Each structure stands twice: as C-alpha cells, then as structure tokens.
Coordinates of C-alpha atoms and ligand atoms in Angstrom, one line a residue:
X1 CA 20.5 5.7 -12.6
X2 CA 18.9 3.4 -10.5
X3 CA 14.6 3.3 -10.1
X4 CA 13.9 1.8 -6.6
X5 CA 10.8 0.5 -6.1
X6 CA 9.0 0.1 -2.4
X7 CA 6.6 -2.1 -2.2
X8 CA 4.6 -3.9 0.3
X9 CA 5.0 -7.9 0.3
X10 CA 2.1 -8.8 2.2
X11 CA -1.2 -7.3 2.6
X12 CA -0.5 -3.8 3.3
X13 CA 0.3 -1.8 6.1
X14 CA 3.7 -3.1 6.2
X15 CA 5.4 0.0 7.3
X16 CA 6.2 0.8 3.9
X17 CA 5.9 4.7 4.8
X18 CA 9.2 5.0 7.3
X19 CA 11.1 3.1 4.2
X20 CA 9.6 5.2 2.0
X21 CA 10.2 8.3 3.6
X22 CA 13.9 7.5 4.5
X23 CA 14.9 6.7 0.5
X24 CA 12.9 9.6 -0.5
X25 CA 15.7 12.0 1.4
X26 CA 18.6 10.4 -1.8
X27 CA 15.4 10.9 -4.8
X28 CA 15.3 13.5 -6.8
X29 CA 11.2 12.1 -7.7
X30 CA 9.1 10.3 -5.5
X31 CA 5.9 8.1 -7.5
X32 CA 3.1 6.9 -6.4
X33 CA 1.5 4.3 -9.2
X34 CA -1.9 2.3 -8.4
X35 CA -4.1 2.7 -5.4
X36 CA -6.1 5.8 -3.9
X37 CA -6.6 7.0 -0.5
X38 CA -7.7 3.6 0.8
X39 CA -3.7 3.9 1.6
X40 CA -2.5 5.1 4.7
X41 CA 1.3 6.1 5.2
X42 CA 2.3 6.8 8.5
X43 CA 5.5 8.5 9.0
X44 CA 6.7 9.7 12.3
X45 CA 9.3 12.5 12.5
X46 CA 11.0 13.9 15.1
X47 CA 7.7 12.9 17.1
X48 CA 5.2 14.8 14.8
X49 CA 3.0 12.0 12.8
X50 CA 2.4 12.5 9.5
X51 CA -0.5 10.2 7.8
X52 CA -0.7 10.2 3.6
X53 CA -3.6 8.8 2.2
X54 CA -2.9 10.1 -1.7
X55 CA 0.2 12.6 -1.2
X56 CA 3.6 10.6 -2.2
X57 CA 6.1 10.8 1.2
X58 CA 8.3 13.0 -0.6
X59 CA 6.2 15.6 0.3
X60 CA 8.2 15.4 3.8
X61 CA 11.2 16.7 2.0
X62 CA 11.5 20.5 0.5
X63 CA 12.1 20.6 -2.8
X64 CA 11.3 16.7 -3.7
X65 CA 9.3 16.3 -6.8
X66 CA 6.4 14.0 -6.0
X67 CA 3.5 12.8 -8.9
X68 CA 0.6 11.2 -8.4
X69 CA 0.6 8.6 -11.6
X70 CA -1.9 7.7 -14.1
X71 CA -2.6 4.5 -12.1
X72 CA -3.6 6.1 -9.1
X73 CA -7.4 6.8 -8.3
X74 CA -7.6 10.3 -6.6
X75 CA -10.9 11.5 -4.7
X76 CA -10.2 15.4 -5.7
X77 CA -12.3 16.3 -2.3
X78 CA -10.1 14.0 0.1
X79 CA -7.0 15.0 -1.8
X80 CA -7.3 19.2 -1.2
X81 CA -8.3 18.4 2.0
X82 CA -4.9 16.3 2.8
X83 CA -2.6 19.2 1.0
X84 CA -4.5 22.0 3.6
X85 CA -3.8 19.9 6.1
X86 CA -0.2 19.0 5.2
X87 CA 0.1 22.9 4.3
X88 CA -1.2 23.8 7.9
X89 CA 1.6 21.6 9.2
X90 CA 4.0 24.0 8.1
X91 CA 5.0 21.8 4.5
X92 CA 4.8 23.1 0.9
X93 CA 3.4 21.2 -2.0
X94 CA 4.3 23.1 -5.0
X95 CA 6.7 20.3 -6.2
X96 CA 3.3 18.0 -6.6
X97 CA 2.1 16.5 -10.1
X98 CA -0.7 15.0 -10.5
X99 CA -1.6 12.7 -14.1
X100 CA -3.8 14.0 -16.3
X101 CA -4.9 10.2 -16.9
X102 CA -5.6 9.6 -13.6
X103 CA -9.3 8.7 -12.6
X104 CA -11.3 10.4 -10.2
X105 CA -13.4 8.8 -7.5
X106 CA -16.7 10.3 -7.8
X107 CA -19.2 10.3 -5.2
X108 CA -21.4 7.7 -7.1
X109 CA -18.2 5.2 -6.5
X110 CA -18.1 6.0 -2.8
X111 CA -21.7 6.1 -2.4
X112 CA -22.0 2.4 -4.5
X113 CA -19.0 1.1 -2.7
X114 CA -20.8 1.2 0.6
X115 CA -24.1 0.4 -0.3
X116 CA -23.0 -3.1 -2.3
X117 CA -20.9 -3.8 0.7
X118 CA -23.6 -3.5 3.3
X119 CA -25.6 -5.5 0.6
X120 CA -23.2 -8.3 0.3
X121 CA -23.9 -10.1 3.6
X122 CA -21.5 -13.3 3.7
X123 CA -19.6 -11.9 0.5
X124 CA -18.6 -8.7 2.0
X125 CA -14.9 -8.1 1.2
X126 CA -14.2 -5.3 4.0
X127 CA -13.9 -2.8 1.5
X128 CA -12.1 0.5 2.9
X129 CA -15.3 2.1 1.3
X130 CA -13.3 4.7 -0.1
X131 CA -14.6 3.7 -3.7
X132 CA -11.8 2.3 -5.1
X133 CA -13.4 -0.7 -6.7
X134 CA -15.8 0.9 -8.4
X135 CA -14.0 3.7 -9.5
X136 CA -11.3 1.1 -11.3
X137 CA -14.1 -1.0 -12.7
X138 CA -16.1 2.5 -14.5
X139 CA -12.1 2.5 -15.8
X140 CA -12.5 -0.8 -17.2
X141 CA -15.7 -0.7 -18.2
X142 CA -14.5 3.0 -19.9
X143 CA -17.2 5.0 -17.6
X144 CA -14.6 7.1 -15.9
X145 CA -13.7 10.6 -15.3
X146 CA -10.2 11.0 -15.5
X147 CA -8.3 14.5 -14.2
X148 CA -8.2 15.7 -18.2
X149 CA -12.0 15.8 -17.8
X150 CA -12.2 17.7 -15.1
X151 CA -10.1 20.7 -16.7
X152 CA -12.4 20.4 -19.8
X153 CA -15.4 22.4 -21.0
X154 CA -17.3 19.3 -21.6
X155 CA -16.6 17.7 -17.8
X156 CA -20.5 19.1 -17.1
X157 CA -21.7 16.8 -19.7
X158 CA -20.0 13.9 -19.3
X159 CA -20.5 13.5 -15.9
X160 CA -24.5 14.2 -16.7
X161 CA -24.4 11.5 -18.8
X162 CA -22.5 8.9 -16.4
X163 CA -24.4 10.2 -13.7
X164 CA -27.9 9.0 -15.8
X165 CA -26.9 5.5 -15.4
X166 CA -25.6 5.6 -11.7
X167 CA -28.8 7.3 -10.7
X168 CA -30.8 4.2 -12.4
X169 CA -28.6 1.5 -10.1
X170 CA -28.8 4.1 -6.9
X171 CA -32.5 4.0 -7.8
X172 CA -33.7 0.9 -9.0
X173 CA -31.5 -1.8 -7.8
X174 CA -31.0 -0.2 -4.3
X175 CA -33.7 2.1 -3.4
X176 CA -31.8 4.8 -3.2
X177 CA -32.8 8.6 -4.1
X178 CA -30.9 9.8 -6.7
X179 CA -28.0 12.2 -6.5
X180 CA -28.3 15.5 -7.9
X181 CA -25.9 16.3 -11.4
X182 CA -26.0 20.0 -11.1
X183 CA -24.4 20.7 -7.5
X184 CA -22.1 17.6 -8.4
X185 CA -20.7 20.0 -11.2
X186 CA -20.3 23.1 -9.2
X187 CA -18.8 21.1 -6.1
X188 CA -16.1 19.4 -9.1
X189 CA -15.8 23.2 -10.4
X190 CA -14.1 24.2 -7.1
X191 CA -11.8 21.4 -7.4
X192 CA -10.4 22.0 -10.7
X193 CA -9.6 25.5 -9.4
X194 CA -7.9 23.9 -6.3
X195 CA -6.3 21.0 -8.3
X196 CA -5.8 22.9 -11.9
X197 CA -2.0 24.1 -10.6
X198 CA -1.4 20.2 -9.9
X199 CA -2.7 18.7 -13.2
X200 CA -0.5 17.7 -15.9
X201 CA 1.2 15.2 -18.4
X202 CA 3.4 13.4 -15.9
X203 CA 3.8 10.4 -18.3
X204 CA 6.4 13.5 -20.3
X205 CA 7.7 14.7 -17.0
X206 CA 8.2 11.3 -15.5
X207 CA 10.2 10.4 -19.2
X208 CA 12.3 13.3 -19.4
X209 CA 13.1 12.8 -15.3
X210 CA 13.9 9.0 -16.5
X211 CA 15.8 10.1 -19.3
X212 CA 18.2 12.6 -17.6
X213 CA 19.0 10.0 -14.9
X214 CA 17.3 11.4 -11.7
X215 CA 16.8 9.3 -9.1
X216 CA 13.5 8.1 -9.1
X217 CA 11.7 6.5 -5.9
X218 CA 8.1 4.4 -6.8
X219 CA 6.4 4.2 -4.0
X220 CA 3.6 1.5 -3.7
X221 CA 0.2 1.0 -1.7
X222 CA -1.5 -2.1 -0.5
X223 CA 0.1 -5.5 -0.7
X224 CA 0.8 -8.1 -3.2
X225 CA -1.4 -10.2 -1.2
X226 CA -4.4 -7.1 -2.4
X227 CA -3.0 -7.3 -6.0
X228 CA -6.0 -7.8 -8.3
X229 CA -4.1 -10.7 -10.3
X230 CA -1.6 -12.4 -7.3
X231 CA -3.6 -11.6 -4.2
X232 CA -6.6 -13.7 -2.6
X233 CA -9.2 -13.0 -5.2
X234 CA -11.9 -11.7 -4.7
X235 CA -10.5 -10.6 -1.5
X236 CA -8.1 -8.1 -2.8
X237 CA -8.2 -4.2 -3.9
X238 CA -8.5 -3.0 -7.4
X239 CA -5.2 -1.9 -8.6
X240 CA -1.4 -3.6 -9.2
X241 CA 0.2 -3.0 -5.6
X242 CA 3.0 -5.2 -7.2
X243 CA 6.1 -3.7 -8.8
X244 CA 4.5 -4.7 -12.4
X245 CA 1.8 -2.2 -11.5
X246 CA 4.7 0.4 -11.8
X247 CA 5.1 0.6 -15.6
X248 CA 1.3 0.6 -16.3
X249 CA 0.7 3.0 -13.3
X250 CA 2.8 5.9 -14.6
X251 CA 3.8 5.5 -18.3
X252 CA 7.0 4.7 -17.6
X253 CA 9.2 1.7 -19.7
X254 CA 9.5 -1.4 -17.5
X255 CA 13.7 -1.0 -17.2
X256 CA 13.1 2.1 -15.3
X257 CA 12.8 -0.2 -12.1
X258 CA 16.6 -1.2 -11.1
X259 CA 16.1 -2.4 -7.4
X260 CA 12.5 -3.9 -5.7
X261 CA 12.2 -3.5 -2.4
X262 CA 9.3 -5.6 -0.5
X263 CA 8.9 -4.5 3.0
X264 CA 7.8 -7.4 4.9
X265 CA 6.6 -7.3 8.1
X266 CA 8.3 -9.4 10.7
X267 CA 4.9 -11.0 11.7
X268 CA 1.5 -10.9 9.2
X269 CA -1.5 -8.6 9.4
X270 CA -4.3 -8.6 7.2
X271 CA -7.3 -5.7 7.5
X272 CA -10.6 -7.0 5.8
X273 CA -12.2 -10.1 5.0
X274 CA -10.2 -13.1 3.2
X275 CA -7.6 -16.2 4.1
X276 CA -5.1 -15.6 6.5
X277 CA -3.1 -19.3 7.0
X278 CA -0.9 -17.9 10.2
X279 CA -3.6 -16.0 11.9
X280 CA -3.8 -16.5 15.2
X281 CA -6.7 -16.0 16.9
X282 CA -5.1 -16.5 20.8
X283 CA -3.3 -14.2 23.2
X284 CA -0.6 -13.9 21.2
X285 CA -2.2 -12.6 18.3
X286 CA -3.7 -10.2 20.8
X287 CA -0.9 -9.1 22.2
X288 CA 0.6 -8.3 18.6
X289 CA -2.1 -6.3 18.1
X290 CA -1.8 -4.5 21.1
X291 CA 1.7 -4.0 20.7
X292 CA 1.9 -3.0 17.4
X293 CA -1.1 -0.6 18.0
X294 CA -2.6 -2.8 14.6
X295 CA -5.4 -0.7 13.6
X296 CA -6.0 0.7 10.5
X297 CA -4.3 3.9 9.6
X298 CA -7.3 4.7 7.2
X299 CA -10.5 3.0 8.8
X300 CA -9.0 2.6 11.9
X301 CA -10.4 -1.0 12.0
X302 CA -8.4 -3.9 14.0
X303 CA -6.0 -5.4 11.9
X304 CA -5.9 -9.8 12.4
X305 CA -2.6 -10.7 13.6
X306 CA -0.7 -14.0 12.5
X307 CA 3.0 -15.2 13.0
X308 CA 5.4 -14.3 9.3
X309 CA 4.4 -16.4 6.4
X310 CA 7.4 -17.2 3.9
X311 CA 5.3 -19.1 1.7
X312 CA 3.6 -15.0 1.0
X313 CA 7.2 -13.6 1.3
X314 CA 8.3 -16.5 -1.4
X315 CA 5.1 -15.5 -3.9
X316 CA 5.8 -11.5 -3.7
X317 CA 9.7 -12.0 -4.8
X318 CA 9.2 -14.4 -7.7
X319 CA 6.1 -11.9 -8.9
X320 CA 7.9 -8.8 -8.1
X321 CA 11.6 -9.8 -8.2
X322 CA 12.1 -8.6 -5.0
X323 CA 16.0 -7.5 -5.0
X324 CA 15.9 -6.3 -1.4
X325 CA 13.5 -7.1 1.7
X326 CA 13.1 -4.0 3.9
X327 CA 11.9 -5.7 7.4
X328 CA 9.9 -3.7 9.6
X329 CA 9.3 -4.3 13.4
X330 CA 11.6 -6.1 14.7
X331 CA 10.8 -3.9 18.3
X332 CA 7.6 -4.9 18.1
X333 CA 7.7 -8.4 17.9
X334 CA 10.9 -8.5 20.4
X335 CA 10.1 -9.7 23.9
X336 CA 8.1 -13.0 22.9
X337 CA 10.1 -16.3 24.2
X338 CA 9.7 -17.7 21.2
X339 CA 8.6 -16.7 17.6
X340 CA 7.5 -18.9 14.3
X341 CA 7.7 -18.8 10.9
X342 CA 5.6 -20.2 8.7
X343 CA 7.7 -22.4 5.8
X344 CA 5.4 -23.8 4.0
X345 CA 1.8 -25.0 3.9
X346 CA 0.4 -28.7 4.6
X347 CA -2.6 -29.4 2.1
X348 CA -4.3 -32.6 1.9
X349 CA -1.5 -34.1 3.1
X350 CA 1.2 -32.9 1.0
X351 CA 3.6 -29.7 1.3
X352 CA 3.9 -26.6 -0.5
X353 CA 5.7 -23.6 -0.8
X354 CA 3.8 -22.3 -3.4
X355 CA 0.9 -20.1 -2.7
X356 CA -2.8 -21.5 -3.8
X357 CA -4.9 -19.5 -6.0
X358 CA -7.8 -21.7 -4.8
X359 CA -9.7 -20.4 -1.4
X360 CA -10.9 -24.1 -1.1
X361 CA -7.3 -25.0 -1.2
X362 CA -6.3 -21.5 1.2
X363 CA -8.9 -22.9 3.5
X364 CA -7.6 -26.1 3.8
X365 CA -4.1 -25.3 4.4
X366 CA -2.0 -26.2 7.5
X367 CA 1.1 -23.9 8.6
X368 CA 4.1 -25.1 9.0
X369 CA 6.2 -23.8 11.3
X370 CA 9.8 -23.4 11.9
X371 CA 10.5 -22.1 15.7
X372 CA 13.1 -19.3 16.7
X373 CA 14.6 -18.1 20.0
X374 CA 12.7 -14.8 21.0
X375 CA 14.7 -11.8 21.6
X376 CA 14.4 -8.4 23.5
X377 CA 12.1 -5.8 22.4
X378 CA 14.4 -2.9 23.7
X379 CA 16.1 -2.5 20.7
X380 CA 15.3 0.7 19.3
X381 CA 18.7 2.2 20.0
X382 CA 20.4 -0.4 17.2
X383 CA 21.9 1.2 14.4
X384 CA 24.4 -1.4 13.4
X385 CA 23.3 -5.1 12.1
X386 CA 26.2 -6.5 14.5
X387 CA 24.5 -4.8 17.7
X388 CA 21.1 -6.5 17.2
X389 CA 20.7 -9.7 19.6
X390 CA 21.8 -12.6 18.1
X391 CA 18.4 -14.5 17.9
X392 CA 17.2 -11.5 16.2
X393 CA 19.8 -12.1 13.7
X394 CA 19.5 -15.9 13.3
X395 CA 15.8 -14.7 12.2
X396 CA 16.4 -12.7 9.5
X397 CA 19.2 -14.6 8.4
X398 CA 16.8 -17.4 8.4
X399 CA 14.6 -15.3 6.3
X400 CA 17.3 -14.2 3.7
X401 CA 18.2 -18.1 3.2
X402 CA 14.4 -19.3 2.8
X403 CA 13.5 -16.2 0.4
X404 CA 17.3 -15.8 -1.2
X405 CA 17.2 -12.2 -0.9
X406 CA 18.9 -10.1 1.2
X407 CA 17.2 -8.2 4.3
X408 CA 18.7 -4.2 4.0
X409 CA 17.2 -2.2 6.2
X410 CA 15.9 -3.1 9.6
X411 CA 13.2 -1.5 11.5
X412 CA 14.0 -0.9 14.8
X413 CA 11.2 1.9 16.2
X414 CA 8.7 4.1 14.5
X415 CA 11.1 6.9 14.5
X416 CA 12.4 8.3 11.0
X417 CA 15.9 7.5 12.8
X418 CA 15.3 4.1 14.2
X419 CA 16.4 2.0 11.4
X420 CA 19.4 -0.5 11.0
X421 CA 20.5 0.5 7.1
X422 CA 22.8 -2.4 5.3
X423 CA 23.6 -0.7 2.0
X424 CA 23.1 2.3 -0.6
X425 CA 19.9 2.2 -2.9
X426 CA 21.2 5.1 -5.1
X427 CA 25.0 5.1 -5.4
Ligands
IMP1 P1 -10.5 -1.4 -1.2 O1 -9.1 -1.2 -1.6 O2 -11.1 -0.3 -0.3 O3 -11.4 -1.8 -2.3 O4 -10.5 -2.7 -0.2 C1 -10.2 -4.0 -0.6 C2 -9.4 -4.8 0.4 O5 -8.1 -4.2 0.5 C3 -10.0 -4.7 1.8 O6 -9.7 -6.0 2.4 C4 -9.2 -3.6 2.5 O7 -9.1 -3.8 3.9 C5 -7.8 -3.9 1.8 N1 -7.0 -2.6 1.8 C6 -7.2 -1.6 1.0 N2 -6.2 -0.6 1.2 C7 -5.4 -1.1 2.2 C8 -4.3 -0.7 2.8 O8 -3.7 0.4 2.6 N3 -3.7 -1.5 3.8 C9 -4.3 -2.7 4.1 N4 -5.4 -3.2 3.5 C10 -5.9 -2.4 2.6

C-alpha cells in the first residue's frame, strides 16, 4: 500500500496545504513528521479558509486519522487553542494522535527565541519566533520536555530543574527577569488535561496502520531549502522538512514512503533572512507579491519574490527522490508576457546546476535564465491538462524535462476544486 509523501521543494509556503488536503480525501492516516507551528497550511474550501499551524489537514475530513509525530515540536498552549478554534468551526478532532515523544515548546524557547534574535543584529535569521530552534536544540542537547513528561508525576520537577538553568541565561546573559516555575506548572497542568485524550504511542499506531496496508499520507512543513542539513545554513529551520525527515519524524521504516511529492511553486518565495539567487527586487517581483497575496500565513510578513529556480527544484529531487512534482500557481503567475526560469547558476565564470553549500559561493552566483511565452491568468476553470494554454504547457513540460520528473497535479486557483489532477496516488 502505497506511503505518499508531500513535501515542499523550496522554502516553504509552497501551497503544500491544497495538495495536502486533496490526497488526504483517498488516506486512511494523515502524518505530520518534523516542524511546529512555525507552519501555516492554508486550505480554502468551498470559500471558508482554513489555516493549520500544528493540526495535520486531514482534520478537514470526518473520520481521517491524523497524528502528530515524534518529530514534530508542539507548543501545547497554541495547539488547544487551534483544536477550539477548528472545533468552533463546526469540525471534530477525536481522530487526532499526538506522540508521546514529541517535544514541547516551552515558554523559555519562545521567550529565548525572540530575545537572541533581537540580539543578533546582522546575524538575525528571521526566525518565526515561535521557538522552534531552541526547542530542537534543548532536544539535542537532551534538555527537553517531551509529551510523556507532561503526563508524568515527575513533569513538576523536571521542568524546575530545566527551568534553573534557563532562568540563569534569561538573567545573566540577557538581563531578563526570571520566569516563575510554579505558575509554569499549573499553566502545563491544564494542558495535560486538555491534551491527555490526544497523547499516545503513535510510533505502535503508526506500525500497525503500516502493517495492515492503510493508506498513509506524510504531510511535511517548511522547505528543503529550511532543511537543517540541505537548506542554506544557518539560514534554515530546525527540523528535516525533507522526505528523509519522515522515517526519523514518526518511527516509521524508511520503505513506508512509496511516492514523494515536492510541490514546487511555479515562481520562488523565500520568508526570512538568507540567499535567494532569482529574487527579484523590481516590479515584477512586486507584482508577484501582490498577486499571490505573498505574506506569511503564520507571521504575516512579506514574502521576497523571485522567478522558478530549477537548480533548487534539481537539489530537492536528488535529496528527496522526488517521484512526482505537484505545481502550484499556475493562475497566479499567468498574465505576465513573458516568464523565466532559472537553469542553472554562473559562478566565477563557470556553470552549475548543482546547488552551493557555500553562502560566499550563493552570493556570488549569477541566474541563468531560460525565457518562456507568458500565458493567461484566467485559468482557474481548467480541469484537464489538454485545456491549459499551450505556453502554459510548454512550461511545465519544460520543467519535467530539466528535473526528469513528472508534474501531476496542477494548481489552477486556491479553491479545494481548482486543480488539474494527472494520475492516482493510491490505486
Ligand atoms: P524558524 O523555523 O521559526 O526557526 O525559522 C527559521 C527560518 O525558517 C526563517 O527564515 C523562517 O522564515 C523560515 N520558516 C519557518 N517556517 C516556515 C514556513 O512554514 N514557511 C516558510 N518559511 C518558514
């Protein structure tokens, strides 16, 4: 039974929500692996807009089973907050799991996320400041409170203790006063009586699911390009956004994942700090942006614009073995004369289709641009590949010959319904 994993092959906010949400309707399970609520999912259906930050899309669905893996960070305050509000809109989340691995974001990370960030001056990153880094690095460093903890007698203590050594940074290195242990243990106390019906060993429930050959939908956050390993260190996020982040984020064995998707936007956007070799900085990056309505879904910050990179689109199949692209916008970037792709990257003088791990090199590098025939933006009524204008199809044929992988599903409007669908992902 196939294991289809969605994943974003840029830096995020590729639309990965409306592909998400359309697969999720043939799962059985719907997974989210790495990442926290520095996500933001936008799904629009049947005109109401949906917006997950830690929820897996399945929710949409009645009756879909949705877990929130051991390689997710969860902020237990934001999260009961997001099922009220998804409750209030009418949907139920009984079918939610949520891993007893799974590492809280306390309010030490948010707090220390935002205060080294305002600190960093040049070195800012353009955290989401949702304390994500430093909730994955207490993991590293084995400092964090996972979900377990939170349903133990012992939580009050071991937070006591970690909170000791947060108060001395808060304090010391940044002036701060410190924050208080015992209302931090009665304000965690509601949450495990919120969250306790949620919490258990999905690493067993995702096996067993695996086992009897349910259809299982991953469902990633971020980029590739914000992968901690492949993306533009240090300008990245914490977790695996890429579809190797799957096995470690949930427990699962690696040949659960049958079919990678990589949704690709049909022009690049980048939120944050960091390299960005197509941006453009003109009109028509503005007018992208306007279009698109490129703002952040979770900070609502404007997103930077640029023309589609292949060399990226190149770098996210060979490190994700991309089976599938999933191409969203097509609408929105219809209606320019003409439209570029970036092929590969002048630097120093010689070519490359290989992205550099280098900045210095990143810095240096040159686009170089292949120009297509633009093509109408009205085409949100296309169902059928044949029916799109023929520019638009010498485009993403162009794409599937540079990146040898076949573009599926089409984007065509930010309706559930406005998609142009090219095969089956669970037969
Ligand atoms: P963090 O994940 O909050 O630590 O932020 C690290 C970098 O990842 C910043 O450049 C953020 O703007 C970027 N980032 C984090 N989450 C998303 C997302 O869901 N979409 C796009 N960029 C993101």
């Amino acid at each position: 039974m196939p294991g289809v994993s969605v994943f974003g092959a840029q830096w995020g906010d590729e639309g990965k929500g409306r592909f998400v949400d359309f697969l999720a309707s043939e799962a059985d399970v719907v997974v989210r692996y790495q990442g926290g609520n520095n996500a933001g999912h936008t799904i629009i259906v049947d005109g109401v807009t949906y917006t997950l930050h830690l929820l897996p899309a399945g929710l949409l669905y009645e009756g879909k089973l949705c877990v929130i893996g051991n390689g997710v960070v969860v902020d237990p305050g934001s999260l009961i907050s997001e099922i009220e509000l998804v409750k209030s809109k009418g949907l139920s989340v009984d079918a939610l799991m949520i891993s007893d691995r799974a590492h809280m974001v306390m309010p030490y990370h948010k707090l220390l996320d935002g205060i080294s960030e305002d600190n960093a001056g040049e070195a800012q990153i353009g955290t989401t400041k949702r304390g994500i880094g430093p909730c994955y690095t207490d993991k590293a460093a084995r400092l964090g409170l996972r979900m377990c903890d939170l349903l133990s007698d012992n939580f009050g203590s071991k937070l006591r203790s970690v909170l000791a050594q947060k108060n001395e940074i808060l304090t010391k290195i940044y002036g701060q006063p410190p924050l208080d242990a015992d209302s931090m243990i009665d304000e965690f106390a509601e949450y495990r009586d919120k969250l306790r019906p949620y919490i258990c060993d999905t690493v067993r429930v995702c096996y067993d699911l695996f086992k009897s050959g349910k259809k299982m939908l991953f469902e990633g956050a971020q980029g590739m390009l914000l992968d901690i390993d492949f993306g533009t260190y240090p300008y990245v996020t914490s977790s695996h956004p890429t579809a190797g982040g799957i096995s470690i984020g949930t427990g699962l064995p690696p040949c659960a994942v049958t079919e990678v998707v990589g949704v690709v936007k049909s022009y690049t956007t980048r939120v944050g700090k960091g390299p960005f070799v197509t941006e453009l900085h003109d009109e028509i990056g503005e007018r992208i942006r306007q279009k698109g309505h490129e703002y952040g879904a979770t900070t609502g910050r404007p997103r930077r614009c640029g023309w589609l990179d292949l060399v990226i689109v190149g770098f996210a199949v060979r490190t994700s073995g991309m089976t599938s692209i999933a191409l969203s916008r097509m609408d929105t970037l219809g209606g320019f004369d003409k439209v570029q792709v970036c092929v590969a990257y002048e630097i120093d003088g010689k070519l490359t289709r290989d992205y550099p791990a280098s900045l210095e090199q990143l810095a240096k590098a040159k686009p170089v641009y292949k120009e297509f025939e633009g093509w109408s933006d009205d085409i949100s009524h296309v169902r059928r590949y044949e029916d799109l204008p023929k520019s638009a199809r010498e485009y993403i044929e162009f794409i599937e010959s540079e990146t040898e992988t076949p573009v599926d599903m089409i984007g065509v409007g930010p309706e559930r319904s406005e998609c142009v669908v090219r095969r089956k992902y669970f037969e």
